[in-house]
GROMACS .gro file of C-alpha atoms in nm:
model
  223
    1MET     CA    1   9.835   8.530 -24.198
    2ARG     CA    2   9.740   8.286 -23.923
    3ILE     CA    3   9.472   8.023 -23.940
    4LEU     CA    4   9.351   7.798 -23.662
    5VAL     CA    5   9.223   7.462 -23.787
    6ALA     CA    6   9.012   7.274 -23.529
    7GLU     CA    7   8.974   6.925 -23.671
    8ASP     CA    8   9.004   6.593 -23.487
    9GLU     CA    9   9.047   6.370 -23.792
   10LYS     CA   10   9.424   6.356 -23.827
   11LYS     CA   11   9.428   6.281 -24.197
   12THR     CA   12   9.182   6.558 -24.283
   13ALA     CA   13   9.365   6.805 -24.058
   14GLY     CA   14   9.692   6.717 -24.228
   15PHE     CA   15   9.548   6.772 -24.576
   16ILE     CA   16   9.398   7.106 -24.476
   17ARG     CA   17   9.723   7.218 -24.319
   18LYS     CA   18   9.924   7.123 -24.628
   19ALA     CA   19   9.682   7.298 -24.864
   20LEU     CA   20   9.676   7.620 -24.663
   21GLU     CA   21  10.051   7.626 -24.602
   22GLU     CA   22  10.107   7.587 -24.976
   23GLN     CA   23   9.922   7.918 -25.011
   24GLY     CA   24  10.155   8.076 -24.758
   25PHE     CA   25   9.931   8.070 -24.453
   26SER     CA   26  10.064   7.991 -24.108
   27VAL     CA   27   9.849   7.707 -23.971
   28THR     CA   28   9.795   7.598 -23.612
   29LEU     CA   29   9.614   7.266 -23.556
   30ALA     CA   30   9.385   7.187 -23.263
   31PRO     CA   31   9.277   6.821 -23.234
   32ASP     CA   32   8.993   6.880 -22.988
   33GLY     CA   33   8.745   7.145 -22.884
   34ASP     CA   34   8.906   7.236 -22.554
   35GLN     CA   35   9.242   7.308 -22.713
   36ALA     CA   36   9.073   7.495 -22.998
   37PHE     CA   37   8.888   7.719 -22.755
   38ASP     CA   38   9.202   7.789 -22.551
   39LEU     CA   39   9.394   7.885 -22.864
   40ALA     CA   40   9.110   8.093 -23.009
   41THR     CA   41   9.078   8.296 -22.689
   42SER     CA   42   9.447   8.335 -22.608
   43GLU     CA   43   9.604   8.397 -22.949
   44SER     CA   44   9.525   8.605 -23.255
   45PHE     CA   45   9.410   8.436 -23.576
   46ASP     CA   46   9.289   8.575 -23.906
   47VAL     CA   47   9.047   8.286 -23.973
   48ILE     CA   48   8.930   7.981 -23.779
   49VAL     CA   49   8.834   7.663 -23.964
   50LEU     CA   50   8.610   7.490 -23.713
   51ASP     CA   51   8.475   7.137 -23.730
   52ILE     CA   52   8.141   7.110 -23.553
   53MET     CA   53   8.189   6.754 -23.430
   54LEU     CA   54   8.494   6.783 -23.205
   55PRO     CA   55   8.582   6.578 -22.898
   56GLY     CA   56   8.554   6.784 -22.582
   57ARG     CA   57   8.393   7.118 -22.649
   58ASP     CA   58   8.197   7.104 -22.977
   59GLY     CA   59   8.235   7.354 -23.258
   60LEU     CA   60   7.902   7.531 -23.210
   61SER     CA   61   7.965   7.595 -22.839
   62ILE     CA   62   8.308   7.735 -22.925
   63LEU     CA   63   8.153   7.964 -23.184
   64ARG     CA   64   7.883   8.078 -22.941
   65ALA     CA   65   8.143   8.153 -22.671
   66LEU     CA   66   8.359   8.351 -22.912
   67ARG     CA   67   8.070   8.566 -23.029
   68ASP     CA   68   7.953   8.616 -22.669
   69ARG     CA   69   8.299   8.755 -22.602
   70HIS     CA   70   8.262   8.986 -22.905
   71ASN     CA   71   8.538   8.798 -23.083
   72THR     CA   72   8.469   8.868 -23.451
   73VAL     CA   73   8.735   8.646 -23.606
   74PRO     CA   74   8.596   8.496 -23.931
   75VAL     CA   75   8.483   8.136 -23.875
   76LEU     CA   76   8.441   7.872 -24.145
   77LEU     CA   77   8.245   7.571 -24.021
   78LEU     CA   78   8.308   7.215 -24.135
   79THR     CA   79   7.979   7.028 -24.122
   80ALA     CA   80   7.831   6.694 -24.221
   81ARG     CA   81   7.634   6.709 -24.545
   82SER     CA   82   7.321   6.569 -24.381
   83GLU     CA   83   7.312   6.808 -24.086
   84LEU     CA   84   7.115   7.105 -24.218
   85GLY     CA   85   7.009   7.206 -23.867
   86GLU     CA   86   7.371   7.242 -23.754
   87ARG     CA   87   7.458   7.456 -24.053
   88VAL     CA   88   7.162   7.687 -23.990
   89GLU     CA   89   7.241   7.709 -23.619
   90GLY     CA   90   7.604   7.781 -23.696
   91LEU     CA   91   7.517   8.066 -23.931
   92ASN     CA   92   7.271   8.205 -23.678
   93LEU     CA   93   7.543   8.196 -23.413
   94GLY     CA   94   7.769   8.407 -23.630
   95ALA     CA   95   7.964   8.170 -23.853
   96ASP     CA   96   8.078   8.343 -24.170
   97ASP     CA   97   8.062   8.045 -24.403
   98TYR     CA   98   8.056   7.667 -24.404
   99VAL     CA   99   8.182   7.375 -24.609
  100THR     CA  100   8.018   7.034 -24.599
  101LYS     CA  101   8.218   6.715 -24.573
  102PRO     CA  102   8.350   6.566 -24.791
  103PHE     CA  103   8.485   6.872 -24.969
  104PHE     CA  104   8.739   6.961 -25.233
  105MET     CA  105   9.046   7.118 -25.076
  106GLU     CA  106   9.052   7.383 -25.349
  107GLU     CA  107   8.705   7.496 -25.241
  108LEU     CA  108   8.805   7.521 -24.877
  109VAL     CA  109   9.115   7.725 -24.961
  110ALA     CA  110   8.910   7.955 -25.187
  111ARG     CA  111   8.652   8.010 -24.914
  112VAL     CA  112   8.923   8.090 -24.656
  113GLN     CA  113   9.077   8.342 -24.895
  114ALA     CA  114   8.736   8.496 -24.958
  115LEU     CA  115   8.677   8.533 -24.584
  116MET     CA  116   9.010   8.706 -24.546
  117ARG     CA  117   8.935   8.948 -24.828
  118ARG     CA  118   8.594   9.021 -24.681
  119ALA     CA  119   8.730   9.069 -24.329
  120SER     CA  120   9.039   9.268 -24.398
  121GLY     CA  121   8.956   9.490 -24.692
  122GLU     CA  122   9.233   9.643 -24.894
  123LYS     CA  123   9.360   9.879 -24.623
  124LEU     CA  124   9.435   9.602 -24.376
  125SER     CA  125   9.571   9.371 -24.641
  126ILE     CA  126   9.843   9.619 -24.734
  127ILE     CA  127  10.155   9.675 -24.525
  128ARG     CA  128  10.375   9.969 -24.621
  129SER     CA  129  10.713  10.091 -24.512
  130GLY     CA  130  10.844  10.379 -24.719
  131ASP     CA  131  10.833  10.263 -25.079
  132LEU     CA  132  10.810   9.896 -24.979
  133VAL     CA  133  10.452   9.770 -25.024
  134VAL     CA  134  10.334   9.419 -24.934
  135ASN     CA  135   9.990   9.293 -25.031
  136LEU     CA  136   9.895   9.014 -24.792
  137ILE     CA  137   9.611   8.887 -25.010
  138THR     CA  138   9.777   8.875 -25.352
  139ARG     CA  139  10.120   8.827 -25.189
  140GLU     CA  140  10.271   9.086 -25.419
  141VAL     CA  141  10.576   9.277 -25.300
  142LYS     CA  142  10.693   9.601 -25.457
  143VAL     CA  143  10.973   9.842 -25.387
  144GLY     CA  144  10.871  10.156 -25.569
  145GLU     CA  145  10.763  10.038 -25.913
  146ARG     CA  146  10.982   9.727 -25.897
  147THR     CA  147  10.812   9.394 -25.829
  148VAL     CA  148  11.006   9.168 -25.593
  149GLU     CA  149  10.965   8.793 -25.640
  150LEU     CA  150  10.978   8.609 -25.306
  151THR     CA  151  10.946   8.244 -25.213
  152THR     CA  152  10.675   8.146 -24.964
  153ARG     CA  153  10.922   8.135 -24.674
  154GLU     CA  154  11.078   8.466 -24.770
  155PHE     CA  155  10.734   8.628 -24.790
  156ASN     CA  156  10.628   8.485 -24.453
  157LEU     CA  157  10.951   8.606 -24.296
  158LEU     CA  158  10.907   8.955 -24.437
  159GLU     CA  159  10.543   8.970 -24.325
  160TYR     CA  160  10.635   8.854 -23.975
  161LEU     CA  161  10.897   9.124 -23.931
  162MET     CA  162  10.693   9.399 -24.099
  163ARG     CA  163  10.389   9.346 -23.878
  164SER     CA  164  10.583   9.483 -23.579
  165PRO     CA  165  10.842   9.735 -23.701
  166GLY     CA  166  11.099   9.815 -23.438
  167ARG     CA  167  11.039   9.496 -23.244
  168VAL     CA  168  11.343   9.275 -23.203
  169TYR     CA  169  11.292   8.905 -23.275
  170ALA     CA  170  11.532   8.635 -23.163
  171ARG     CA  171  11.633   8.381 -23.424
  172THR     CA  172  11.449   8.108 -23.233
  173GLN     CA  173  11.127   8.314 -23.239
  174ILE     CA  174  11.159   8.360 -23.614
  175LEU     CA  175  11.229   7.991 -23.668
  176ASP     CA  176  10.928   7.891 -23.462
  177HIS     CA  177  10.688   8.129 -23.635
  178VAL     CA  178  10.801   8.112 -23.996
  179TRP     CA  179  10.906   7.748 -24.016
  180GLY     CA  180  10.647   7.628 -23.769
  181TYR     CA  181  10.854   7.380 -23.578
  182ASP     CA  182  11.170   7.359 -23.376
  183PHE     CA  183  11.496   7.364 -23.562
  184ASP     CA  184  11.845   7.317 -23.434
  185PRO     CA  185  11.899   7.650 -23.254
  186ASN     CA  186  12.249   7.658 -23.400
  187THR     CA  187  12.125   7.656 -23.758
  188ASN     CA  188  12.201   7.962 -23.968
  189LEU     CA  189  11.877   7.926 -24.167
  190VAL     CA  190  11.735   8.258 -24.047
  191ASP     CA  191  12.055   8.443 -24.129
  192VAL     CA  192  12.061   8.293 -24.478
  193TYR     CA  193  11.701   8.395 -24.548
  194ILE     CA  194  11.754   8.743 -24.407
  195GLN     CA  195  12.047   8.791 -24.644
  196ARG     CA  196  11.837   8.672 -24.937
  197LEU     CA  197  11.556   8.909 -24.843
  198ARG     CA  198  11.789   9.204 -24.810
  199LYS     CA  199  11.938   9.135 -25.150
  200LYS     CA  200  11.599   9.101 -25.316
  201LEU     CA  201  11.454   9.410 -25.151
  202SER     CA  202  11.760   9.622 -25.217
  203PRO     CA  203  11.993   9.471 -25.480
  204GLU     CA  204  12.225   9.772 -25.462
  205GLY     CA  205  12.227   9.767 -25.081
  206ASP     CA  206  12.116  10.128 -25.060
  207GLN     CA  207  11.806  10.053 -24.851
  208GLN     CA  208  11.826   9.858 -24.527
  209PHE     CA  209  11.476   9.748 -24.429
  210ILE     CA  210  11.593   9.478 -24.186
  211GLU     CA  211  11.838   9.557 -23.911
  212THR     CA  212  12.066   9.313 -23.731
  213ILE     CA  213  12.067   9.333 -23.352
  214ARG     CA  214  12.400   9.184 -23.258
  215GLY     CA  215  12.377   8.881 -23.032
  216VAL     CA  216  11.996   8.881 -23.043
  217GLY     CA  217  11.832   8.867 -23.384
  218TYR     CA  218  11.661   9.102 -23.625
  219ARG     CA  219  11.404   9.377 -23.648
  220PHE     CA  220  11.225   9.558 -23.925
  221ARG     CA  221  11.326   9.920 -23.946
  222ARG     CA  222  11.068  10.178 -23.844
  223SER     CA  223  10.984  10.403 -24.139
   0.00000   0.00000   0.00000
């Protein structure tokens, strides 16, 4: 699941990113309001963590513009403890929750997870393909009655492919999305993880959920 974090304080942004990525979220950082608005209106995110005091376009104007465009993405505001008026205005503009600075990272992560549960509901948090079931909230994976234990990277890779069954992804696309930064394009990291996933999902090799497209990359099989 993708989260946009609009925060200009580098250190705070780094801590937030680390905490959310440890929970398996894919995090995109925006250091100013203009970049945050561009990303929020051009890409799809599951939650936006939005600091009110941003250079360039401020958080409240971004929130107002998103709601004016009928963009209902859940928004968690980061506000100063003393600014009650901003918090009230933010909630009136359509923010879903807020956290006041300074905050405990555990609280922020818990609030983001709560927003996701509230927004998605069980139906949207479950991806199925045949007897393979992936719960995006609890991050449980089952094949039939068998529970499959995946690492964070393996889970993110599986989720990425399962969200668009039948779509072919190049290795570089997978690297960029799942690992979040550019790798040596000649690395065999994706191939190694795909093999691990296949083995975990189907130890006997009798079910092929992920197909290899020779010379291109991989795709998740349509059920």
